[in-house]
Coordinates of C-alpha atoms and ligand atoms in Angstrom, one line a residue:
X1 CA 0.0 0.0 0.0
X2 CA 1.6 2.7 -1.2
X3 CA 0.0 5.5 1.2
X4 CA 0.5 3.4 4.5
X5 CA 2.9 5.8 6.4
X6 CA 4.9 4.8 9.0
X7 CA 4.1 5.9 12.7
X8 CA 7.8 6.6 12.9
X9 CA 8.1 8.5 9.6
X10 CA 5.2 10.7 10.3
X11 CA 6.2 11.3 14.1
X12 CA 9.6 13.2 12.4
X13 CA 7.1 15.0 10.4
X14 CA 4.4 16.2 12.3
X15 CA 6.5 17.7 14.5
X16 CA 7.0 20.2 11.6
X17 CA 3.6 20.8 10.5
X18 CA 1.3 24.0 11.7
X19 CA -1.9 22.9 13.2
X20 CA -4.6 25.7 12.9
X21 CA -5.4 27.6 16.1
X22 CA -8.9 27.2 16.5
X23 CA -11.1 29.8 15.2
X24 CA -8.1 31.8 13.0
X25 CA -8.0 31.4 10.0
X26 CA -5.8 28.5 9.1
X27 CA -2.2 28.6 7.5
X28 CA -1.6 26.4 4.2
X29 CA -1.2 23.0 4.4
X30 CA 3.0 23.0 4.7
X31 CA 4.7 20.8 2.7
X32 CA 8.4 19.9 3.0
X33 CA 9.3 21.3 -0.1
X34 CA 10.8 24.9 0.5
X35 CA 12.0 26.5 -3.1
X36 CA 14.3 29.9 -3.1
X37 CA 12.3 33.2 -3.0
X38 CA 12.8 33.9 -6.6
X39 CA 11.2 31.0 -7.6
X40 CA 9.0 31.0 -11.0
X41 CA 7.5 27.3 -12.0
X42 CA 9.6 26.6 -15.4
X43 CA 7.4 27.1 -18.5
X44 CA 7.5 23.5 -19.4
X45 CA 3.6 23.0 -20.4
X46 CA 0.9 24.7 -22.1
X47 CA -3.1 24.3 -21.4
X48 CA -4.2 23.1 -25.1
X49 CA -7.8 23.1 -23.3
X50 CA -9.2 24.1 -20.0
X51 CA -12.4 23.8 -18.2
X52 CA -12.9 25.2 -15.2
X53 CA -16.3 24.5 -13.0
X54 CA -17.4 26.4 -10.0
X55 CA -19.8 24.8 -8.1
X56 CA -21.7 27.6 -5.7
X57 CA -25.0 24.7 -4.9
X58 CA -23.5 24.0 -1.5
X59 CA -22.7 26.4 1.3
X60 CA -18.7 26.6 0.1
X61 CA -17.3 26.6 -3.3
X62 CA -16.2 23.6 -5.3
X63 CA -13.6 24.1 -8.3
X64 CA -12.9 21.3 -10.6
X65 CA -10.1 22.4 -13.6
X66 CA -10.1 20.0 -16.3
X67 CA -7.1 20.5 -18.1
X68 CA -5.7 19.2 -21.0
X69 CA -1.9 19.7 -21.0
X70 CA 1.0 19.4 -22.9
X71 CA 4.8 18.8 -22.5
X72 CA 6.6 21.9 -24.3
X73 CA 10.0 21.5 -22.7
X74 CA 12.9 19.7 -24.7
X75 CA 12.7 16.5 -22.3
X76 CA 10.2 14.2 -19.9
X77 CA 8.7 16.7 -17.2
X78 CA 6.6 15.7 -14.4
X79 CA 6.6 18.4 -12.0
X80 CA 3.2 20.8 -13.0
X81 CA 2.3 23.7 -10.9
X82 CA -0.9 25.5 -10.1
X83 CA -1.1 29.2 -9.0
X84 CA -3.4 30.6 -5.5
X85 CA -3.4 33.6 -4.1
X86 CA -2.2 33.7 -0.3
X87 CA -6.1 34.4 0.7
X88 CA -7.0 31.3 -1.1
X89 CA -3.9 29.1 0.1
X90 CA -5.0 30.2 3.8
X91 CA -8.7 28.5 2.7
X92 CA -8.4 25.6 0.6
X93 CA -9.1 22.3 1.4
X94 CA -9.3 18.9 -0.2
X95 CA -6.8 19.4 -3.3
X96 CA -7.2 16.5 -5.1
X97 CA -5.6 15.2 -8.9
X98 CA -6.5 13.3 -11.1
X99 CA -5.8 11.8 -14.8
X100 CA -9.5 12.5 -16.6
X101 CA -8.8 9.7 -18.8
X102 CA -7.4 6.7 -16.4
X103 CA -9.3 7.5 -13.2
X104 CA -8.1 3.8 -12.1
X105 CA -4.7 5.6 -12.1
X106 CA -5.5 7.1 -8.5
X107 CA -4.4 10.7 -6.9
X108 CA -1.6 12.0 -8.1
X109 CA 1.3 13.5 -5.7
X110 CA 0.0 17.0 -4.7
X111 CA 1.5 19.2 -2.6
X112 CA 1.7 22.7 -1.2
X113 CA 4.4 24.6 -1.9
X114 CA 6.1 26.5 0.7
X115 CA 8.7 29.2 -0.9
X116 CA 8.3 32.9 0.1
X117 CA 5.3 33.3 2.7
X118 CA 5.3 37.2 1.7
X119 CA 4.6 36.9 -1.9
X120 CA 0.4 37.1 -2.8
X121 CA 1.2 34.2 -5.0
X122 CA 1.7 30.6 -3.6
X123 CA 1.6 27.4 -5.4
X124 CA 0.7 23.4 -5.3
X125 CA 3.0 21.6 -7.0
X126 CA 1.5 18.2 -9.1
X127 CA 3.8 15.6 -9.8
X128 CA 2.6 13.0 -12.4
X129 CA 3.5 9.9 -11.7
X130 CA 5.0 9.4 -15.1
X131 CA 7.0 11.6 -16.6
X132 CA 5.5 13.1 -19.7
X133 CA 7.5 13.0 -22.9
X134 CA 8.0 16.2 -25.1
X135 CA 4.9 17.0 -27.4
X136 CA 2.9 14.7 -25.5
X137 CA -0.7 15.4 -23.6
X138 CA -2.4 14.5 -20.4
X139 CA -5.3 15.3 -18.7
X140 CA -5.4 16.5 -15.7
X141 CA -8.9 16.5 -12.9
X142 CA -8.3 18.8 -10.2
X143 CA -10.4 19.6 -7.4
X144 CA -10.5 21.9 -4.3
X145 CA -12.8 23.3 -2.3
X146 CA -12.4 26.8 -0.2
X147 CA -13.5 27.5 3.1
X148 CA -15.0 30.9 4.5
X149 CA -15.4 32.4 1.0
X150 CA -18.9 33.4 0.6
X151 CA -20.5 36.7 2.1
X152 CA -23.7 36.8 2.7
X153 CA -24.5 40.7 1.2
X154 CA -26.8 42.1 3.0
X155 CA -24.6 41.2 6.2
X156 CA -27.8 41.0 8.5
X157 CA -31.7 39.8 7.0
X158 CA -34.7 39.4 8.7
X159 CA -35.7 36.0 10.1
X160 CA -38.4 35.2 7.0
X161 CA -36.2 37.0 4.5
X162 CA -33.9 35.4 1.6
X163 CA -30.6 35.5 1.8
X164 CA -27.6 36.3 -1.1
X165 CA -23.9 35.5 -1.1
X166 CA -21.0 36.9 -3.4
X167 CA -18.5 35.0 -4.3
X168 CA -15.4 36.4 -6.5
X169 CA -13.3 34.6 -8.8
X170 CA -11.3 34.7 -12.0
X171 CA -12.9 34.8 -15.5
X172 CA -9.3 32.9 -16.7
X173 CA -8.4 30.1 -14.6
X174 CA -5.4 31.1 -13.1
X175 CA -1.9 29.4 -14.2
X176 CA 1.4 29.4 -14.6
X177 CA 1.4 28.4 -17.6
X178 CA -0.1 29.9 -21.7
X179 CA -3.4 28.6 -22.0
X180 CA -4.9 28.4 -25.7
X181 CA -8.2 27.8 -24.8
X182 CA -10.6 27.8 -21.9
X183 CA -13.7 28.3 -20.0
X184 CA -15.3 28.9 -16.9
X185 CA -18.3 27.4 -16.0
X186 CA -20.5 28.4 -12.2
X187 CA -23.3 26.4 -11.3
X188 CA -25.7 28.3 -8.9
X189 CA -27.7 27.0 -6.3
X190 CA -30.8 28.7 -8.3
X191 CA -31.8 30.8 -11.3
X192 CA -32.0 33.9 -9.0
X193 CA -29.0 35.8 -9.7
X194 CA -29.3 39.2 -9.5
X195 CA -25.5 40.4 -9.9
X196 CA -22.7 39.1 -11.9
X197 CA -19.6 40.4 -13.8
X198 CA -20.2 41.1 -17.2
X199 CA -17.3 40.3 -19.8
X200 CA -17.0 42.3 -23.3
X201 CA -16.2 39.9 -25.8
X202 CA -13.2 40.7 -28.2
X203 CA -11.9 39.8 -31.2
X204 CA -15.1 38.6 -32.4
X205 CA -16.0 36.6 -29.4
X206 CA -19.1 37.2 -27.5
X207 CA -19.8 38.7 -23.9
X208 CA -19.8 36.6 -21.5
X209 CA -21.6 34.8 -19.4
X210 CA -24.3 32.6 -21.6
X211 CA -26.3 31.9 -19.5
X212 CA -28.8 28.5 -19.3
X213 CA -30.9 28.4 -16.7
X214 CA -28.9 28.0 -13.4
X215 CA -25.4 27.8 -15.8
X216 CA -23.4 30.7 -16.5
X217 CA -20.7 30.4 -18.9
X218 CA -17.9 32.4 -19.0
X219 CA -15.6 32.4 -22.5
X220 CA -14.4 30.7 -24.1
X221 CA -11.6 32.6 -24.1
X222 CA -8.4 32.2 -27.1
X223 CA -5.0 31.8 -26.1
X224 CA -4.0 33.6 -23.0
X225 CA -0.8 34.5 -21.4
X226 CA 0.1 32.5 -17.8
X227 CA -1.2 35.0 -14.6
X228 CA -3.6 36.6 -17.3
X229 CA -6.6 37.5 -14.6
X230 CA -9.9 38.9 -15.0
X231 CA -12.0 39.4 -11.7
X232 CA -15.9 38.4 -11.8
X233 CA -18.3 39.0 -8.6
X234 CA -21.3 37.1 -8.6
X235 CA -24.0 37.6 -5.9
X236 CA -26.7 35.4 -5.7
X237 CA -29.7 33.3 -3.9
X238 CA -28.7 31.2 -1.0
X239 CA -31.5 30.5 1.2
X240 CA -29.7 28.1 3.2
X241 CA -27.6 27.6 6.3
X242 CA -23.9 27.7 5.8
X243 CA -22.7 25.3 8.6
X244 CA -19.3 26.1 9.1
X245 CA -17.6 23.5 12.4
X246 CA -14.4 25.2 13.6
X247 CA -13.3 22.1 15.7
X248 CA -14.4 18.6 15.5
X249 CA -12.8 16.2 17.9
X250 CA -13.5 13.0 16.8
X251 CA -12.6 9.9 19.4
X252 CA -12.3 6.6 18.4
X253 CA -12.2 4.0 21.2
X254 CA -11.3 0.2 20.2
X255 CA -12.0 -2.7 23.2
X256 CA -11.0 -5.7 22.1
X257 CA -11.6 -7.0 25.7
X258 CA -15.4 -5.8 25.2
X259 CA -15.6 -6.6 21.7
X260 CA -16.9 -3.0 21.3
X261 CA -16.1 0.4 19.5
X262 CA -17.3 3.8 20.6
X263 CA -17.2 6.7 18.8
X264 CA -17.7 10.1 20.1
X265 CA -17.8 13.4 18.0
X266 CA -17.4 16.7 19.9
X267 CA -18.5 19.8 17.3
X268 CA -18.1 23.1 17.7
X269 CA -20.6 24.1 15.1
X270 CA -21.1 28.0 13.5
X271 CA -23.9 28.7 10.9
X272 CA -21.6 31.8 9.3
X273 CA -24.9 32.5 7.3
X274 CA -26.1 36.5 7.5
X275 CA -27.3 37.3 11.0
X276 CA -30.8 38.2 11.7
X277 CA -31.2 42.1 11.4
X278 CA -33.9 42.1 14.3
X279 CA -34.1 39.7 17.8
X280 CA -35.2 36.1 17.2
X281 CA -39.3 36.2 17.2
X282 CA -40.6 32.5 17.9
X283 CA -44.1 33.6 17.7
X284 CA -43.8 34.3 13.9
X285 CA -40.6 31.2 13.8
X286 CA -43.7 29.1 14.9
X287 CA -46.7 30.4 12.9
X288 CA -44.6 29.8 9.3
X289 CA -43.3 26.5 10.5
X290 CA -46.6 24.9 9.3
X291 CA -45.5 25.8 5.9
X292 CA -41.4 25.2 6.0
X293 CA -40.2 27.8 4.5
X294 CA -36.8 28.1 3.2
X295 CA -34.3 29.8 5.8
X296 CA -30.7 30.5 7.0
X297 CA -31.5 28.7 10.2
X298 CA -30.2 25.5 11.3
X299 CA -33.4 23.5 12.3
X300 CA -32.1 20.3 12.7
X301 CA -28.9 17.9 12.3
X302 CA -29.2 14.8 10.9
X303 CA -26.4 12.0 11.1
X304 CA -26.8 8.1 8.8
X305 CA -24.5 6.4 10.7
X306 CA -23.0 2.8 9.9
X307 CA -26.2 0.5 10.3
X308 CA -25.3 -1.9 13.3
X309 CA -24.7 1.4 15.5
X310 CA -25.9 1.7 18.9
X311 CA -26.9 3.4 22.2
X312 CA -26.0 6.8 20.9
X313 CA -26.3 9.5 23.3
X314 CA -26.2 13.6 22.4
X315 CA -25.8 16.2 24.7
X316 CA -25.1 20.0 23.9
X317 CA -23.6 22.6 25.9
X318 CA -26.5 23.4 27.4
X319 CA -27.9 20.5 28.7
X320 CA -30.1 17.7 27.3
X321 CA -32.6 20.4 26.1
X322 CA -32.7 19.3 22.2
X323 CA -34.9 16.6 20.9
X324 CA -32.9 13.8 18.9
X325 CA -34.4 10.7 17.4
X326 CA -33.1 7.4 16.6
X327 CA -34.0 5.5 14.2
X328 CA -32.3 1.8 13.6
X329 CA -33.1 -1.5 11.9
X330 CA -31.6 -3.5 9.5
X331 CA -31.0 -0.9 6.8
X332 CA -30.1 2.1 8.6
X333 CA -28.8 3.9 11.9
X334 CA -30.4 7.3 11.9
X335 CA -29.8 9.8 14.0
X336 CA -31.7 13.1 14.1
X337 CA -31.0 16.5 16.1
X338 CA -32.8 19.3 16.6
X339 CA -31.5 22.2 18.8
X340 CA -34.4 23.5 21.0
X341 CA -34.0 27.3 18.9
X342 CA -33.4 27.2 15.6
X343 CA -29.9 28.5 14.9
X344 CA -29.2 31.3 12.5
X345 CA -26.6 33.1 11.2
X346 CA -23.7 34.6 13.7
X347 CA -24.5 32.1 16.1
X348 CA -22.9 29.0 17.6
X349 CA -24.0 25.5 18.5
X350 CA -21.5 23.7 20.8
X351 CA -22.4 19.7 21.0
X352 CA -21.7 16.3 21.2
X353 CA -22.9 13.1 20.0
X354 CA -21.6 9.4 20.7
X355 CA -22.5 5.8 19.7
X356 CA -21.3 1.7 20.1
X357 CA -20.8 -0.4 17.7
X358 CA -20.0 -4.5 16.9
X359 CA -16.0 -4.0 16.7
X360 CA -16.6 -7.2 14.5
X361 CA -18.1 -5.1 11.8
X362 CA -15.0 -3.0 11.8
X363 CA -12.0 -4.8 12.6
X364 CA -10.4 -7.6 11.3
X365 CA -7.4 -9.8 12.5
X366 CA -4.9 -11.0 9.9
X367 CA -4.0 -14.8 9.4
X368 CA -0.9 -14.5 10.3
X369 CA 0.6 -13.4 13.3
X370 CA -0.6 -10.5 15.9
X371 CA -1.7 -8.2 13.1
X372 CA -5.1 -6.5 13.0
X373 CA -6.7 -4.3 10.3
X374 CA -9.3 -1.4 11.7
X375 CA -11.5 0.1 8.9
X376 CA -13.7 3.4 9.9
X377 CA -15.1 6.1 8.5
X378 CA -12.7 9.2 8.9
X379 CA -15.7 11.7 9.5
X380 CA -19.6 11.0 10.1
X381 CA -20.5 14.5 10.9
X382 CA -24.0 15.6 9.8
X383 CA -25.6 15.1 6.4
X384 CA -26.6 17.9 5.2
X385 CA -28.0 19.3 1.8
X386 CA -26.4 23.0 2.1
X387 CA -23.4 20.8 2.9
X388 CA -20.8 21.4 6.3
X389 CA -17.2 22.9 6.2
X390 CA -14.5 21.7 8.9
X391 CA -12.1 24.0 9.8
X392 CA -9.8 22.1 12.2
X393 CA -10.4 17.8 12.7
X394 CA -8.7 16.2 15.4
X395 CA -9.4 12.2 15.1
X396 CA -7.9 10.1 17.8
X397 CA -8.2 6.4 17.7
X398 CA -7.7 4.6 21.0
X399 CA -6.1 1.1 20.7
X400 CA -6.2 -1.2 23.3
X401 CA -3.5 -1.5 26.0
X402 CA 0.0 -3.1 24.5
X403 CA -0.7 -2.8 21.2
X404 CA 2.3 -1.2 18.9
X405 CA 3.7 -0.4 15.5
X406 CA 0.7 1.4 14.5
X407 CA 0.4 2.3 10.7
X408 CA -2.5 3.9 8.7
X409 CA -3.6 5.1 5.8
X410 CA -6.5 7.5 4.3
X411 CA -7.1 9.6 1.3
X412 CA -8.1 12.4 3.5
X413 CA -5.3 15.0 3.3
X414 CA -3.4 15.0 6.7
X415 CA -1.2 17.5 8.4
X416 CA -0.3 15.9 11.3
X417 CA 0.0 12.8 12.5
X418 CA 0.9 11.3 16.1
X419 CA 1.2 8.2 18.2
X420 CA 1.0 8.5 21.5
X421 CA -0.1 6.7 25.0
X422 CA -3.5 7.5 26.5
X423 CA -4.0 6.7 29.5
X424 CA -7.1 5.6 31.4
X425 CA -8.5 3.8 34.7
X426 CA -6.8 0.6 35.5
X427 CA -4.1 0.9 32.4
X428 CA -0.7 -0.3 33.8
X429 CA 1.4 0.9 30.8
X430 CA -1.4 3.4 28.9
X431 CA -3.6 2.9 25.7
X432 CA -1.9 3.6 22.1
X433 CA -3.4 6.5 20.5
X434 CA -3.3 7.6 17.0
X435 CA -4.3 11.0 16.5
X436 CA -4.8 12.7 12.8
X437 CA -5.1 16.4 12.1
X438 CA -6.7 17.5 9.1
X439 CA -7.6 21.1 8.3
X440 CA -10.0 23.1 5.6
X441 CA -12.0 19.4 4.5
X442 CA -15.6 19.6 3.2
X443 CA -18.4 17.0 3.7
X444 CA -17.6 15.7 0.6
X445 CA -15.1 13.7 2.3
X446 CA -17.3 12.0 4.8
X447 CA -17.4 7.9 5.1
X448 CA -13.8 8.0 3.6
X449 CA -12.3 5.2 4.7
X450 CA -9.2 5.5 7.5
X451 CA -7.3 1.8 7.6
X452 CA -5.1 1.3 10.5
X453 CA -3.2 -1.4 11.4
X454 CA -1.4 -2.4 14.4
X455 CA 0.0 -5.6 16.3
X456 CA -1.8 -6.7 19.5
X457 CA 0.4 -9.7 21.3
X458 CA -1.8 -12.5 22.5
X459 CA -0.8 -11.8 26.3
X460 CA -1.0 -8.1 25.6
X461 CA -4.9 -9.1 25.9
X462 CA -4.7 -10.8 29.4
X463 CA -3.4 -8.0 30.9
X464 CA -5.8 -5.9 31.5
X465 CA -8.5 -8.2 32.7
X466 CA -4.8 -9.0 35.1
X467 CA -4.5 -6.0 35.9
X468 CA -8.2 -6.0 37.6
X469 CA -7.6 -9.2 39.0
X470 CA -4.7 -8.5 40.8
X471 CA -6.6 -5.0 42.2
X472 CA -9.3 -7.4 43.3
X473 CA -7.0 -9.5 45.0
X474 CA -5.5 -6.9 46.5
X475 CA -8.1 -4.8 47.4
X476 CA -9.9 -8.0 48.9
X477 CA -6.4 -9.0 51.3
X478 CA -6.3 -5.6 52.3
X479 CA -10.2 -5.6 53.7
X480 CA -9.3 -8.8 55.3
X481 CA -6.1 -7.3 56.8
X482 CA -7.8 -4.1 58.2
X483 CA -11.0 -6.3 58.7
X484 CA -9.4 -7.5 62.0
X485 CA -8.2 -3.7 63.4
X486 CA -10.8 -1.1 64.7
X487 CA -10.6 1.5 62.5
X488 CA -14.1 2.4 62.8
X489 CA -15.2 5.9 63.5
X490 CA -17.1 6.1 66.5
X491 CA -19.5 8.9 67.4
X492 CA -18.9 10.6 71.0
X493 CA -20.2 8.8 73.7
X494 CA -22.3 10.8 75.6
Ligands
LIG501 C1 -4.7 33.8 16.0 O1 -5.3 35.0 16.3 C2 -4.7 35.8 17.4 C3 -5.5 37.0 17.6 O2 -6.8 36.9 17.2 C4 -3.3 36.1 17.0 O3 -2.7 36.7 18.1 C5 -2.6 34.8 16.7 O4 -1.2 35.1 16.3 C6 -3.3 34.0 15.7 N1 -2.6 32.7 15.5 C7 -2.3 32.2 14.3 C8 -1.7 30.9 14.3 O5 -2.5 32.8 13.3
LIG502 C1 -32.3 13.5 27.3 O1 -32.7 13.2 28.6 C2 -33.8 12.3 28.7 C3 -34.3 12.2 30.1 O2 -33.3 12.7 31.0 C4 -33.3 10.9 28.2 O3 -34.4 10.0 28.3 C5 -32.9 11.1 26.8 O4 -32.4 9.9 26.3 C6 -31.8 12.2 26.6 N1 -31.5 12.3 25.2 C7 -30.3 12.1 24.8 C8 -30.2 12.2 23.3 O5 -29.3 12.0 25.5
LIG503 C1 -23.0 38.5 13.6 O1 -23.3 38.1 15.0 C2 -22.1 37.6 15.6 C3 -22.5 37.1 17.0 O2 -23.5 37.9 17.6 C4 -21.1 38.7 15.7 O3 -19.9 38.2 16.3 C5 -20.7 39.2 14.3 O4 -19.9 40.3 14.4 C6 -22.0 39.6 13.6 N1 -21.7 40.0 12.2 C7 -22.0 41.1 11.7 C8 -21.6 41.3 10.3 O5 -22.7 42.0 12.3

């Protein structure tokens, strides 16, 4: 397995790698690669084609640059670069590549590029996996996702009252490299959008966008020089919540003495949608409620966890004062949530939910030896159709007692990674924990799957049911001991 990272390997690593302080905005993902200040990507390619969709249905914007590109350099190239501004580095999430035409091929090598943290322009750097030959072609899928980019404009709307974001981008997709051809589709959320750049066409060309029905097209555009920028704002309907979770701790808990696993999410949840220009009315909340209408509040939370799950509990800040429903059978684990106020925009939403589960159904010991393979989701946060943005994802997974040389592996970006002991009631030498830090990921990315494997020795498995044995022994000698002294506490006589 070509992703399965050593504990030791990574430990070296994350010691180098930022983690975002809650609530700030986060720094880019850092990557190991530092180049000279000076640096300029080499003009080794050109884009012969380039499509670039911007998706604006969900509450953050999804790119997707299809790019046809070819080797212009005298030999085999494989290093291919992609421009962001600093803003955008700060918020993206979720950079994924790859080849259009063999998507069996898997995700390229992609990584942040780390070379003058004062210059507006920063870059990921995409290595193919083969190096391309001169005059020859690939295409390339990439897809990102940015966090905290859409305004709500107006900034505060009435509780019944539709809501608009703006979102600004570039009519050229920006690169490093000549592009001949190109264009830029957006996909809105609806057909209400009352704002947007408008384009002059030139040389012939017509203004831009076309637009069809919830589409607008943008180009296409001839041949344009690398950096060539042209800024579009759209502003447009988005009746919805925009979850936005800060900090999601995310505790895994594996017993193989109680054949159990319990999971326990701990969310602190923002809706970062426009915040209500008068105080909260419930009277009118209640009267339309009949007719449920669309709105920037959060009414309720709804998690499909893995069927099999059981005895979940929820609590939030507050107390137990939410309803949640549960709904299990063969088919399905639903769990439901909804906060005793509907929560709009500016406001928070601090919570916690848990659940058990058949460890049978997620781990599996190898033939040979003391190996075990653990297969979970890396995130089962809430489904939502707006969608949810994580800022900041701490995962830890608890291993039992003695067991070692931890490895994992996940297509979920990571920048951190840590093994450490954990230590709980009646541990004599402390749990192994693996804990995963991941930054900027969108929803898009829940149920993917995090594999870890570690080795649990045969006795490793006696000791803790030992361990309480031996306290029961000793606790039971001791009563015996002091069961012959007076050690009572006697009132005063009178
Ligand atoms: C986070 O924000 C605080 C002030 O709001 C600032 O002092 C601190 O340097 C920031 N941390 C990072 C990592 O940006
Ligand atoms: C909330 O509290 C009630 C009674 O105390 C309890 O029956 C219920 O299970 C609790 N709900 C959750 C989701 O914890
Ligand atoms: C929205 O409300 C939150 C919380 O009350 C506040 O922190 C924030 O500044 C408000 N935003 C605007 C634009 O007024």
């Amino acid at each position: 397995m070509k992703l399965l990272a050593t504990a030791a390997a990574v430990l070296s690593f994350a010691s180098t790698v930022l983690c975002a302080e809650k609530g700030n905005l986060t720094k880019p993902l850092t990557s190991r690669l530092i180049l000279p200040s000076n640096f300029k990507p080499p003009q080794n390619f050109k884009n012969v084609n380039l499509v670039h969709i911007i998706n604006l249905e969900k509450s953050y914007p999804k790119e997707q640059i299809n790019v046809l590109i070819e080797n212009t350099a005298k030999d085999a190239q494989d290093e291919y670069f992609i421009p962001f501004t600093s803003q955008q580095m700060a918020t993206i999430g979720g950079l994924e590549v790859k080849d259009r035409k063999d998507p069996d091929a898997g995700l390229f090598d992609a990584e942040a590029v780390e070379f003058d943290s004062e210059s507006d322009t920063q870059f990921y750097r995409i290595r193919l996996p083969k190096p391309l030959a001169p005059k020859t072609q690939q295409t390339l899928g990439i897809s990102y996702s940015y966090l905290s980019a859409l305004e709500p404009l107006p900034k505060h709307v009435g509780q019944q009252e539709s809501q608009y974001l703006v979102y600004t981008f570039s009519a050229y997709c920006p690169s490093t490299y000549v592009t001949l051809k190109q264009k830029t589709e957006v996909k809105f959320p609806s057909t209400n959008v009352p704002e947007y750049t408008i384009v002059p066409g030139s040389k012939g060309e017509s203004e831009s966008p076309q637009k069809q029905g919830a589409k607008f097209t943008y180009g296409s555009f001839g041949e344009l020089p690398a950096g060539a920028v042209e800024p579009v704002k759209v502003r447009y309907e988005f009746t919805k919540p925009v979850i936005h979770v800060s900090r999601l701790e995310r505790d895994i808990e594996v017993s193989h003495w109680g054949g159990n696993i319990a999971f326990e999410d701990r969310f602190t949840l923002h809706n970062h949608a426009a915040n209500l220009s008068k105080n909260f009315d419930r009277v009118q909340w209640a009267s339309q409620q009949y007719y449920s209408p669309p709105s920037t509040a959060i009414k309720e939370l709804k998690f499909p966890l893995r069927v099999g799950s059981q005895d979940p509990y929820f609590t939030d800040v507050i107390g137990n004062v939410s309803t949640s429903r549960f709904r299990s059978n063969k088919r399905e684990a639903n769990l439901e949530i909804k906060p005793r106020y509907p929560i709009f925009g500016g406001w928070n939403y601090p919570f916690r939910v848990g659940w058990n589960a058949d460890l049978k159904k997620f781990l599996r010991k190898l033939k040979t030896g003391q190996g075990y393979v653990l297969n979970v989701p890396f995130l089962e946060g809430p489904k939502q159709p707006e969608g949810v943005s994580y800022e900041h994802i701490e995962l830890r997974v608890i291993l039992p007692e003695g067991a070692e040389n931890v490895q994992y592996s996940t297509t979920v970006p990571l920048v951190g990674a840590e093994v450490t002991l954990h230590r709980t009631f009646m541990d004599t030498t402390g749990r192994t924990a693996l804990t995963l830090t991941a930054i900027n990921i969108v929803d898009d990315f829940r149920d993917r799957e995090l594999i870890v494997t570690y080795d649990y020795p045969f006795l490793a498995g006696f000791r803790k049911p030992l361990v309480i044995f031996t306290a029961f022994v000793g606790v039971f000698c001791a009563a015996w001991a002091i069961g012959g002294l007076d050690v009572g506490i006697h009132g005063k006589k009178k």
